[in-house]
Amino acid sequence: MKLNSNIAMKTQVAIIGAGPSGLILSRYLALHNIESIVIEDRSREYVQSRVRAGMLETPTVELLDEIGIGERLHKEGFEHKGIYLQIPGKRHHIDFQELVGQTVWVYGQTEIQKDLHAACDANQQQIYYEAKDVHFENIDSKNPIVHFTDSSGNPQKIECLAIAGCDGFWGVSRKAIPDVDADSFERVYPFSWLGIMANVKPSIDELIYAWHPNGFALNSMRSEKVSRLYLQVEPNDHIDNWSDERCWDELSERLALPGWKLERGEITEKNILAMRSFVSNKMQYGRLFLAGDAAHTVPPTGAKGLNLALNDVRLLGETLVKLLQQNDEKSASEYTSKALEKVWRATHFSWWFTSMMHTSGDPFDAQLQLSQINHVIKSKYASANLAENYVGIR
Ligand code: RFL
Ligand code: PHB
């Protein structure tokens, strides 16, 4: 029997999306005595197992520590002092610690999601999974309403003081902002990434970003027993064209260096993902605020997406605390401009790094790329520029 619940729930903040942005915001708000309800389109199992990011900036790690979920990260994650930049025959270490005095952390987004679920369970955070047809009413007032259909098919209604749209690039929140498309910017890249997860010990201590005439390759990792690797492929390529053997052969060729060998192992996950840059210059309308991939996405080359999302979450958390506890409307009106400063910096860096490392097939482009990579390798100023952006500009 379907219960038609017309009784509205009440909370201070309705959060759309239980990805890292949504759940971290809910924890941040709870620690500042602000109540929230989270509404998620997919199942908890799906959200927890979705394979995505792996590289965290120090401010991201600090935020995870602050909301009390950093313990496992510090035990099981790896602190990296730099990355390797490679062209055929030459592998060069860019030492972040030496160049800019900072490091980054390798810890999978899936692990963060598990830690968040555990913290939300312990704190009895209210989360509706498999919620459909989310839509809003009165977002330009101080009492917006969120409507949705719960997993049992019952219509639900939440009266709140603010809505946080943390529902990723394909979510509904951004689209609820009037004329949002007129102030949005997008670049779709003419290549994709084929990503694999493999049960094999990483073949090297830090990440390798490799330029190769066949296309870009990235050697990353998740743990002492699990490697994560990526290959540049054609945008319309299909995963069925890539047997496990072909993936390893191509990775071995693009990452090759005399005297070094790429270890192979069982491939447990394989998929192709499109690459785009997107920025909505509108991140707020009335009491609806956007955070994370709902407002912007970057190609993963610079490992910026999750870090940028969590920069928004910190700013939005601070903004909502001021708005709801001190009635500070000015701070709310400044949220977008504060967030966009880092968004555009990371968008430029991700575009620059992507453009330098991915081949187009044009021999003139290839010569320019090799010249640029050699300059980054040889010039301490150019290396420091890469390092400063990679570790995250504060
Ligand atoms: P998410 O993770 O997309 O979560 C949004 C959530 O909202 C739900 N949702 C809805 N809920 C209710 N109603 C609706 N109508 C809804 N529509 C959607 C979705 O189901 C989902 O649960 O966004 P969020 O939280 O802002 O987090 C962003 C990050 O996930 C993303 O930026 C990163 O994964 C990007 N990224 C990387 N970022 C890094 O900082 N470092 C990395 O090393 C890195 N590597 C990567 C990456 C992204 C990748 N892919 C798959 C694009 C590597 C890859 C391969
Ligand atoms: C990853 O480990 O998934 C990863 C790391 C660095 C990137 C992109 C993805 O730039």
GROMACS .gro file of C-alpha atoms and ligand atoms in nm:
model
  459
    1MET     CA    1   0.000   0.000   0.000
    2LYS     CA    2   0.132   0.344  -0.087
    3LEU     CA    3   0.109   0.600   0.188
    4ASN     CA    4   0.039   0.944   0.053
    5SER     CA    5   0.231   1.151   0.301
    6ASN     CA    6   0.131   1.511   0.263
    7ILE     CA    7   0.278   1.600   0.600
    8ALA     CA    8   0.585   1.807   0.533
    9MET     CA    9   0.916   1.723   0.699
   10LYS     CA   10   1.109   2.020   0.831
   11THR     CA   11   1.483   2.076   0.840
   12GLN     CA   12   1.728   2.362   0.810
   13VAL     CA   13   1.913   2.247   0.497
   14ALA     CA   14   1.790   2.003   0.232
   15ILE     CA   15   2.093   1.851   0.058
   16ILE     CA   16   2.043   1.703  -0.289
   17GLY     CA   17   2.296   1.425  -0.364
   18ALA     CA   18   2.483   1.185  -0.132
   19GLY     CA   19   2.816   1.196  -0.318
   20PRO     CA   20   3.120   1.336  -0.137
   21SER     CA   21   2.996   1.698  -0.158
   22GLY     CA   22   2.652   1.622  -0.012
   23LEU     CA   23   2.765   1.393   0.270
   24ILE     CA   24   3.063   1.607   0.370
   25LEU     CA   25   2.838   1.913   0.382
   26SER     CA   26   2.590   1.725   0.602
   27ARG     CA   27   2.873   1.630   0.844
   28TYR     CA   28   3.012   1.986   0.846
   29LEU     CA   29   2.669   2.131   0.922
   30ALA     CA   30   2.595   1.872   1.193
   31LEU     CA   31   2.920   1.967   1.367
   32HIS     CA   32   2.797   2.328   1.364
   33ASN     CA   33   2.453   2.231   1.504
   34ILE     CA   34   2.269   2.269   1.175
   35GLU     CA   35   2.021   1.996   1.080
   36SER     CA   36   1.998   1.858   0.730
   37ILE     CA   37   1.821   1.589   0.528
   38VAL     CA   38   2.002   1.430   0.230
   39ILE     CA   39   1.812   1.313  -0.080
   40GLU     CA   40   1.990   1.078  -0.322
   41ASP     CA   41   1.873   0.942  -0.656
   42ARG     CA   42   2.072   0.612  -0.645
   43SER     CA   43   2.105   0.327  -0.393
   44ARG     CA   44   2.356   0.342  -0.109
   45GLU     CA   45   2.545   0.041  -0.254
   46TYR     CA   46   2.577   0.211  -0.595
   47VAL     CA   47   2.701   0.539  -0.447
   48GLN     CA   48   2.954   0.354  -0.229
   49SER     CA   49   3.105   0.145  -0.506
   50ARG     CA   50   3.133   0.411  -0.780
   51VAL     CA   51   3.503   0.426  -0.875
   52ARG     CA   52   3.632   0.779  -0.922
   53ALA     CA   53   3.896   1.007  -0.776
   54GLY     CA   54   4.216   0.908  -0.603
   55MET     CA   55   4.436   1.212  -0.547
   56LEU     CA   56   4.366   1.454  -0.261
   57GLU     CA   57   4.512   1.798  -0.193
   58THR     CA   58   4.622   1.882   0.161
   59PRO     CA   59   4.326   2.122   0.224
   60THR     CA   60   4.093   1.833   0.127
   61VAL     CA   61   4.266   1.606   0.379
   62GLU     CA   62   4.236   1.883   0.640
   63LEU     CA   63   3.861   1.910   0.581
   64LEU     CA   64   3.820   1.532   0.613
   65ASP     CA   65   4.016   1.547   0.941
   66GLU     CA   66   3.804   1.838   1.063
   67ILE     CA   67   3.476   1.651   1.009
   68GLY     CA   68   3.623   1.346   1.186
   69ILE     CA   69   3.668   1.099   0.901
   70GLY     CA   70   4.044   1.126   0.840
   71GLU     CA   71   4.163   0.837   1.058
   72ARG     CA   72   4.166   0.557   0.798
   73LEU     CA   73   4.303   0.793   0.534
   74HIS     CA   74   4.610   0.863   0.748
   75LYS     CA   75   4.658   0.488   0.815
   76GLU     CA   76   4.588   0.347   0.470
   77GLY     CA   77   4.642   0.639   0.231
   78PHE     CA   78   4.978   0.728   0.076
   79GLU     CA   79   5.139   1.069   0.103
   80HIS     CA   80   5.309   1.156  -0.228
   81LYS     CA   81   5.581   1.417  -0.252
   82GLY     CA   82   5.550   1.458  -0.630
   83ILE     CA   83   5.468   1.302  -0.966
   84TYR     CA   84   5.666   1.173  -1.264
   85LEU     CA   85   5.630   1.348  -1.598
   86GLN     CA   86   5.735   1.130  -1.891
   87ILE     CA   87   5.808   1.157  -2.262
   88PRO     CA   88   5.952   0.869  -2.465
   89GLY     CA   89   6.291   0.775  -2.315
   90LYS     CA   90   6.277   1.030  -2.032
   91ARG     CA   91   6.104   1.014  -1.691
   92HIS     CA   92   6.141   1.319  -1.468
   93HIS     CA   93   6.036   1.357  -1.105
   94ILE     CA   94   5.857   1.682  -1.018
   95ASP     CA   95   5.924   1.720  -0.646
   96PHE     CA   96   5.631   1.914  -0.494
   97GLN     CA   97   5.782   1.910  -0.147
   98GLU     CA   98   6.105   2.071  -0.268
   99LEU     CA   99   5.936   2.312  -0.512
  100VAL     CA  100   5.640   2.438  -0.309
  101GLY     CA  101   5.671   2.268   0.031
  102GLN     CA  102   5.350   2.067   0.003
  103THR     CA  103   5.239   1.710  -0.065
  104VAL     CA  104   4.926   1.528  -0.190
  105TRP     CA  105   4.751   1.210  -0.074
  106VAL     CA  106   4.641   0.899  -0.262
  107TYR     CA  107   4.317   0.763  -0.109
  108GLY     CA  108   4.023   0.641  -0.317
  109GLN     CA  109   3.695   0.830  -0.334
  110THR     CA  110   3.522   0.494  -0.269
  111GLU     CA  111   3.707   0.473   0.063
  112ILE     CA  112   3.605   0.831   0.152
  113GLN     CA  113   3.247   0.738   0.069
  114LYS     CA  114   3.268   0.434   0.304
  115ASP     CA  115   3.410   0.650   0.584
  116LEU     CA  116   3.132   0.905   0.527
  117HIS     CA  117   2.860   0.639   0.538
  118ALA     CA  118   3.000   0.507   0.867
  119ALA     CA  119   3.005   0.860   1.017
  120CYS     CA  120   2.653   0.935   0.890
  121ASP     CA  121   2.524   0.605   1.038
  122ALA     CA  122   2.689   0.678   1.373
  123ASN     CA  123   2.527   1.021   1.381
  124GLN     CA  124   2.188   0.903   1.250
  125GLN     CA  125   2.202   1.141   0.955
  126GLN     CA  126   1.870   1.127   0.771
  127ILE     CA  127   1.933   1.016   0.409
  128TYR     CA  128   1.671   0.916   0.152
  129TYR     CA  129   1.824   0.685  -0.110
  130GLU     CA  130   1.656   0.602  -0.444
  131ALA     CA  131   1.455   0.925  -0.429
  132LYS     CA  132   1.299   1.020  -0.762
  133ASP     CA  133   1.151   1.329  -0.925
  134VAL     CA  134   1.327   1.583  -0.701
  135HIS     CA  135   1.196   1.934  -0.768
  136PHE     CA  136   1.178   2.264  -0.586
  137GLU     CA  137   0.927   2.531  -0.493
  138ASN     CA  138   0.986   2.890  -0.374
  139ILE     CA  139   1.365   2.884  -0.409
  140ASP     CA  140   1.369   3.263  -0.428
  141SER     CA  141   1.204   3.286  -0.083
  142LYS     CA  142   1.346   3.226   0.266
  143ASN     CA  143   1.135   2.908   0.298
  144PRO     CA  144   1.202   2.690  -0.004
  145ILE     CA  145   1.041   2.347  -0.039
  146VAL     CA  146   1.184   2.025  -0.185
  147HIS     CA  147   0.948   1.765  -0.331
  148PHE     CA  148   1.047   1.408  -0.418
  149THR     CA  149   0.912   1.054  -0.437
  150ASP     CA  150   1.071   0.816  -0.187
  151SER     CA  151   1.191   0.459  -0.260
  152SER     CA  152   0.846   0.320  -0.169
  153GLY     CA  153   0.680   0.550  -0.421
  154ASN     CA  154   0.539   0.794  -0.163
  155PRO     CA  155   0.543   1.167  -0.241
  156GLN     CA  156   0.747   1.359   0.017
  157LYS     CA  157   0.791   1.726   0.093
  158ILE     CA  158   1.065   1.902   0.293
  159GLU     CA  159   1.026   2.259   0.417
  160CYS     CA  160   1.366   2.411   0.481
  161LEU     CA  161   1.565   2.733   0.504
  162ALA     CA  162   1.817   2.653   0.230
  163ILE     CA  163   1.881   2.392  -0.040
  164ALA     CA  164   2.232   2.266  -0.123
  165GLY     CA  165   2.247   2.129  -0.478
  166CYS     CA  166   2.525   1.866  -0.453
  167ASP     CA  167   2.380   1.640  -0.722
  168GLY     CA  168   2.667   1.629  -0.969
  169PHE     CA  169   2.690   1.737  -1.333
  170TRP     CA  170   2.371   1.556  -1.444
  171GLY     CA  171   2.158   1.658  -1.142
  172VAL     CA  172   1.847   1.876  -1.127
  173SER     CA  173   1.964   2.159  -0.900
  174ARG     CA  174   2.165   2.363  -1.152
  175LYS     CA  175   1.879   2.343  -1.402
  176ALA     CA  176   1.644   2.500  -1.144
  177ILE     CA  177   1.839   2.829  -1.163
  178PRO     CA  178   1.675   3.063  -1.415
  179ASP     CA  179   1.885   3.131  -1.728
  180VAL     CA  180   2.174   2.927  -1.592
  181ASP     CA  181   2.283   2.820  -1.941
  182ALA     CA  182   2.340   3.181  -2.045
  183ASP     CA  183   2.615   3.209  -1.784
  184SER     CA  184   2.775   2.865  -1.830
  185PHE     CA  185   3.094   2.771  -2.015
  186GLU     CA  186   3.183   2.434  -2.164
  187ARG     CA  187   3.457   2.257  -2.356
  188VAL     CA  188   3.418   1.896  -2.464
  189TYR     CA  189   3.758   1.740  -2.546
  190PRO     CA  190   3.810   1.529  -2.859
  191PHE     CA  191   3.933   1.227  -2.662
  192SER     CA  192   3.824   1.003  -2.373
  193TRP     CA  193   3.997   0.803  -2.098
  194LEU     CA  194   3.983   0.430  -2.067
  195GLY     CA  195   4.032   0.353  -1.696
  196ILE     CA  196   4.120   0.018  -1.542
  197MET     CA  197   4.145  -0.102  -1.183
  198ALA     CA  198   4.377  -0.401  -1.140
  199ASN     CA  199   4.480  -0.635  -0.861
  200VAL     CA  200   4.850  -0.569  -0.896
  201LYS     CA  201   5.113  -0.398  -0.682
  202PRO     CA  202   5.193  -0.047  -0.817
  203SER     CA  203   5.498  -0.065  -1.045
  204ILE     CA  204   5.636   0.264  -0.907
  205ASP     CA  205   5.620   0.478  -0.590
  206GLU     CA  206   5.438   0.783  -0.738
  207LEU     CA  207   5.207   0.861  -1.031
  208ILE     CA  208   5.342   0.868  -1.389
  209TYR     CA  209   5.182   1.111  -1.637
  210ALA     CA  210   5.314   1.004  -1.978
  211TRP     CA  211   5.303   1.175  -2.318
  212HIS     CA  212   5.335   0.921  -2.602
  213PRO     CA  213   5.273   0.941  -2.981
  214ASN     CA  214   4.996   0.679  -2.933
  215GLY     CA  215   4.831   0.902  -2.671
  216PHE     CA  216   4.845   0.990  -2.301
  217ALA     CA  217   4.880   0.728  -2.026
  218LEU     CA  218   4.856   0.760  -1.648
  219ASN     CA  219   4.982   0.509  -1.394
  220SER     CA  220   4.809   0.564  -1.059
  221MET     CA  221   4.731   0.343  -0.761
  222ARG     CA  222   4.492   0.280  -0.475
  223SER     CA  223   4.683   0.058  -0.230
  224GLU     CA  224   4.986  -0.168  -0.200
  225LYS     CA  225   4.793  -0.432  -0.396
  226VAL     CA  226   4.576  -0.228  -0.633
  227SER     CA  227   4.677  -0.016  -0.934
  228ARG     CA  228   4.463   0.232  -1.129
  229LEU     CA  229   4.569   0.310  -1.487
  230TYR     CA  230   4.431   0.520  -1.770
  231LEU     CA  231   4.478   0.543  -2.149
  232GLN     CA  232   4.375   0.821  -2.387
  233VAL     CA  233   4.133   0.669  -2.643
  234GLU     CA  234   3.912   0.800  -2.924
  235PRO     CA  235   3.591   0.965  -2.796
  236ASN     CA  236   3.371   0.715  -2.981
  237ASP     CA  237   3.578   0.407  -2.887
  238HIS     CA  238   3.396   0.114  -2.724
  239ILE     CA  239   3.509  -0.088  -2.424
  240ASP     CA  240   3.449  -0.414  -2.617
  241ASN     CA  241   3.743  -0.315  -2.841
  242TRP     CA  242   3.975  -0.336  -2.540
  243SER     CA  243   4.059  -0.688  -2.424
  244ASP     CA  244   4.260  -0.704  -2.100
  245GLU     CA  245   4.566  -0.802  -2.301
  246ARG     CA  246   4.528  -0.504  -2.535
  247CYS     CA  247   4.497  -0.268  -2.235
  248TRP     CA  248   4.819  -0.401  -2.077
  249ASP     CA  249   5.008  -0.403  -2.410
  250GLU     CA  250   4.913  -0.042  -2.481
  251LEU     CA  251   4.989   0.074  -2.125
  252SER     CA  252   5.326  -0.106  -2.139
  253GLU     CA  253   5.413   0.067  -2.467
  254ARG     CA  254   5.308   0.417  -2.361
  255LEU     CA  255   5.467   0.395  -2.013
  256ALA     CA  256   5.784   0.213  -2.129
  257LEU     CA  257   6.127   0.314  -2.003
  258PRO     CA  258   6.450   0.111  -2.048
  259GLY     CA  259   6.516  -0.093  -1.732
  260TRP     CA  260   6.160  -0.051  -1.596
  261LYS     CA  261   5.867  -0.290  -1.633
  262LEU     CA  262   5.495  -0.234  -1.587
  263GLU     CA  263   5.355  -0.515  -1.369
  264ARG     CA  264   5.034  -0.678  -1.497
  265GLY     CA  265   4.748  -0.830  -1.298
  266GLU     CA  266   4.381  -0.919  -1.299
  267ILE     CA  267   4.166  -0.631  -1.428
  268THR     CA  268   3.863  -0.590  -1.200
  269GLU     CA  269   3.702  -0.282  -1.359
  270LYS     CA  270   3.723  -0.123  -1.703
  271ASN     CA  271   3.534   0.176  -1.842
  272ILE     CA  272   3.555   0.471  -2.081
  273LEU     CA  273   3.480   0.825  -1.970
  274ALA     CA  274   3.427   1.145  -2.164
  275MET     CA  275   3.634   1.454  -2.085
  276ARG     CA  276   3.484   1.797  -2.042
  277SER     CA  277   3.539   2.129  -1.872
  278PHE     CA  278   3.222   2.300  -1.754
  279VAL     CA  279   3.164   2.601  -1.529
  280SER     CA  280   2.837   2.759  -1.424
  281ASN     CA  281   2.913   3.115  -1.321
  282LYS     CA  282   2.584   3.108  -1.127
  283MET     CA  283   2.625   2.902  -0.810
  284GLN     CA  284   2.340   3.057  -0.611
  285TYR     CA  285   1.984   3.168  -0.671
  286GLY     CA  286   1.779   3.279  -0.369
  287ARG     CA  287   1.815   3.000  -0.113
  288LEU     CA  288   1.947   2.742  -0.361
  289PHE     CA  289   2.327   2.697  -0.355
  290LEU     CA  290   2.530   2.468  -0.584
  291ALA     CA  291   2.846   2.283  -0.478
  292GLY     CA  292   3.086   2.045  -0.652
  293ASP     CA  293   3.022   1.879  -0.986
  294ALA     CA  294   2.670   2.027  -0.987
  295ALA     CA  295   2.834   2.361  -1.068
  296HIS     CA  296   3.156   2.262  -1.248
  297THR     CA  297   3.355   1.970  -1.387
  298VAL     CA  298   3.713   1.942  -1.507
  299PRO     CA  299   3.892   1.674  -1.709
  300PRO     CA  300   4.060   1.441  -1.455
  301THR     CA  301   4.418   1.507  -1.578
  302GLY     CA  302   4.494   1.756  -1.299
  303ALA     CA  303   4.309   1.550  -1.030
  304LYS     CA  304   4.112   1.858  -0.935
  305GLY     CA  305   3.740   1.759  -0.940
  306LEU     CA  306   3.693   1.626  -0.589
  307ASN     CA  307   3.930   1.883  -0.441
  308LEU     CA  308   3.739   2.165  -0.604
  309ALA     CA  309   3.409   2.016  -0.488
  310LEU     CA  310   3.533   2.010  -0.131
  311ASN     CA  311   3.660   2.367  -0.153
  312ASP     CA  312   3.300   2.466  -0.239
  313VAL     CA  313   3.170   2.254   0.048
  314ARG     CA  314   3.392   2.432   0.300
  315LEU     CA  315   3.286   2.774   0.167
  316LEU     CA  316   2.919   2.674   0.154
  317GLY     CA  317   2.935   2.523   0.503
  318GLU     CA  318   3.079   2.848   0.641
  319THR     CA  319   2.822   3.050   0.444
  320LEU     CA  320   2.525   2.847   0.570
  321VAL     CA  321   2.644   2.866   0.930
  322LYS     CA  322   2.661   3.247   0.900
  323LEU     CA  323   2.330   3.268   0.715
  324LEU     CA  324   2.130   3.042   0.944
  325GLN     CA  325   2.289   3.132   1.277
  326GLN     CA  326   2.368   3.502   1.229
  327ASN     CA  327   2.124   3.594   0.954
  328ASP     CA  328   2.425   3.704   0.746
  329GLU     CA  329   2.277   3.753   0.396
  330LYS     CA  330   2.590   3.935   0.271
  331SER     CA  331   2.806   3.629   0.319
  332ALA     CA  332   2.552   3.424   0.122
  333SER     CA  333   2.564   3.673  -0.164
  334GLU     CA  334   2.946   3.639  -0.175
  335TYR     CA  335   2.951   3.257  -0.195
  336THR     CA  336   2.961   3.238  -0.575
  337SER     CA  337   3.243   3.487  -0.628
  338LYS     CA  338   3.455   3.327  -0.353
  339ALA     CA  339   3.407   2.976  -0.494
  340LEU     CA  340   3.462   3.076  -0.857
  341GLU     CA  341   3.809   3.212  -0.791
  342LYS     CA  342   3.943   2.861  -0.725
  343VAL     CA  343   3.709   2.702  -0.981
  344TRP     CA  344   3.852   2.905  -1.270
  345ARG     CA  345   4.213   2.856  -1.153
  346ALA     CA  346   4.159   2.477  -1.143
  347THR     CA  347   3.970   2.488  -1.474
  348HIS     CA  348   4.265   2.661  -1.638
  349PHE     CA  349   4.521   2.424  -1.484
  350SER     CA  350   4.320   2.113  -1.583
  351TRP     CA  351   4.278   2.244  -1.939
  352TRP     CA  352   4.650   2.333  -1.960
  353PHE     CA  353   4.771   1.995  -1.826
  354THR     CA  354   4.521   1.808  -2.044
  355SER     CA  355   4.621   2.002  -2.357
  356MET     CA  356   4.991   1.943  -2.293
  357MET     CA  357   4.961   1.566  -2.242
  358HIS     CA  358   4.697   1.442  -2.493
  359THR     CA  359   4.793   1.388  -2.855
  360SER     CA  360   4.576   1.516  -3.139
  361GLY     CA  361   4.747   1.334  -3.427
  362ASP     CA  362   4.874   1.668  -3.562
  363PRO     CA  363   5.260   1.663  -3.583
  364PHE     CA  364   5.286   2.040  -3.521
  365ASP     CA  365   5.082   2.004  -3.199
  366ALA     CA  366   5.312   1.718  -3.093
  367GLN     CA  367   5.626   1.934  -3.133
  368LEU     CA  368   5.469   2.214  -2.928
  369GLN     CA  369   5.369   1.969  -2.655
  370LEU     CA  370   5.717   1.817  -2.638
  371SER     CA  371   5.872   2.163  -2.620
  372GLN     CA  372   5.635   2.257  -2.336
  373ILE     CA  373   5.694   1.933  -2.140
  374ASN     CA  374   6.072   1.971  -2.177
  375HIS     CA  375   6.042   2.327  -2.050
  376VAL     CA  376   5.845   2.209  -1.745
  377ILE     CA  377   6.111   1.945  -1.683
  378LYS     CA  378   6.409   2.181  -1.724
  379SER     CA  379   6.285   2.507  -1.573
  380LYS     CA  380   6.241   2.517  -1.198
  381TYR     CA  381   5.992   2.803  -1.246
  382ALA     CA  382   5.777   2.603  -1.488
  383SER     CA  383   5.802   2.295  -1.259
  384ALA     CA  384   5.701   2.509  -0.962
  385ASN     CA  385   5.402   2.641  -1.155
  386LEU     CA  386   5.283   2.285  -1.218
  387ALA     CA  387   5.354   2.186  -0.857
  388GLU     CA  388   5.177   2.491  -0.710
  389ASN     CA  389   4.862   2.422  -0.911
  390TYR     CA  390   4.870   2.044  -0.858
  391VAL     CA  391   4.894   2.062  -0.478
  392GLY     CA  392   4.618   2.324  -0.485
  393ILE     CA  393   4.647   2.700  -0.451
  394ARG     CA  394   4.511   2.804  -0.112
  395RFL     P1  395   2.906   1.337  -0.752
  395RFL     O1  396   3.015   1.247  -0.698
  395RFL     O2  397   2.870   1.325  -0.894
  395RFL     O3  398   2.779   1.310  -0.661
  395RFL     C1  399   2.651   1.363  -0.695
  395RFL     C2  400   2.545   1.274  -0.631
  395RFL     O4  401   2.415   1.328  -0.665
  395RFL     C3  402   2.330   1.222  -0.706
  395RFL     N1  403   2.223   1.275  -0.792
  395RFL     C4  404   2.100   1.304  -0.747
  395RFL     N2  405   2.042   1.292  -0.626
  395RFL     C5  406   1.913   1.328  -0.614
  395RFL     N3  407   1.837   1.373  -0.719
  395RFL     C6  408   1.890   1.387  -0.841
  395RFL     N4  409   1.817   1.432  -0.942
  395RFL     C7  410   2.027   1.352  -0.860
  395RFL     N5  411   2.111   1.352  -0.966
  395RFL     C8  412   2.229   1.306  -0.923
  395RFL     C9  413   2.424   1.125  -0.777
  395RFL     O5  414   2.370   0.993  -0.783
  395RFL    C10  415   2.548   1.132  -0.689
  395RFL     O6  416   2.545   1.039  -0.583
  395RFL     O7  417   2.941   1.489  -0.725
  395RFL     P2  418   3.019   1.556  -0.602
  395RFL     O8  419   2.969   1.502  -0.473
  395RFL     O9  420   3.018   1.702  -0.627
  395RFL    O10  421   3.170   1.500  -0.614
  395RFL    C11  422   3.250   1.530  -0.726
  395RFL    C12  423   3.353   1.419  -0.749
  395RFL    O11  424   3.286   1.294  -0.751
  395RFL    C13  425   3.431   1.440  -0.880
  395RFL    O12  426   3.464   1.574  -0.897
  395RFL    C14  427   3.562   1.358  -0.884
  395RFL    O13  428   3.536   1.220  -0.882
  395RFL    C15  429   3.647   1.395  -1.006
  395RFL     N6  430   3.768   1.311  -1.019
  395RFL    C16  431   3.882   1.338  -0.947
  395RFL     N7  432   3.884   1.441  -0.860
  395RFL    C17  433   3.995   1.463  -0.784
  395RFL    O14  434   3.994   1.561  -0.706
  395RFL     N8  435   4.107   1.384  -0.789
  395RFL    C18  436   4.113   1.278  -0.872
  395RFL    O15  437   4.212   1.204  -0.872
  395RFL    C19  438   4.000   1.254  -0.958
  395RFL     N9  439   3.999   1.150  -1.042
  395RFL    C20  440   3.769   1.203  -1.107
  395RFL    C21  441   3.889   1.123  -1.115
  395RFL    C22  442   3.659   1.172  -1.183
  395RFL    C23  443   3.664   1.066  -1.269
  395RFL    N10  444   3.549   1.039  -1.346
  395RFL    C24  445   3.475   0.920  -1.335
  395RFL    C25  446   3.488   1.150  -1.415
  395RFL    C26  447   3.894   1.016  -1.199
  395RFL    C27  448   3.783   0.987  -1.277
  395RFL    C28  449   3.795   0.870  -1.367
  396PHB     C1  450   4.323   0.833  -1.000
  396PHB     O1  451   4.401   0.770  -0.924
  396PHB     O2  452   4.209   0.791  -1.026
  396PHB     C2  453   4.369   0.957  -1.061
  396PHB     C3  454   4.486   1.016  -1.017
  396PHB     C4  455   4.530   1.133  -1.078
  396PHB     C5  456   4.457   1.189  -1.180
  396PHB     C6  457   4.339   1.131  -1.222
  396PHB     C7  458   4.294   1.014  -1.163
  396PHB     O3  459   4.503   1.301  -1.240
   0.00000   0.00000   0.00000
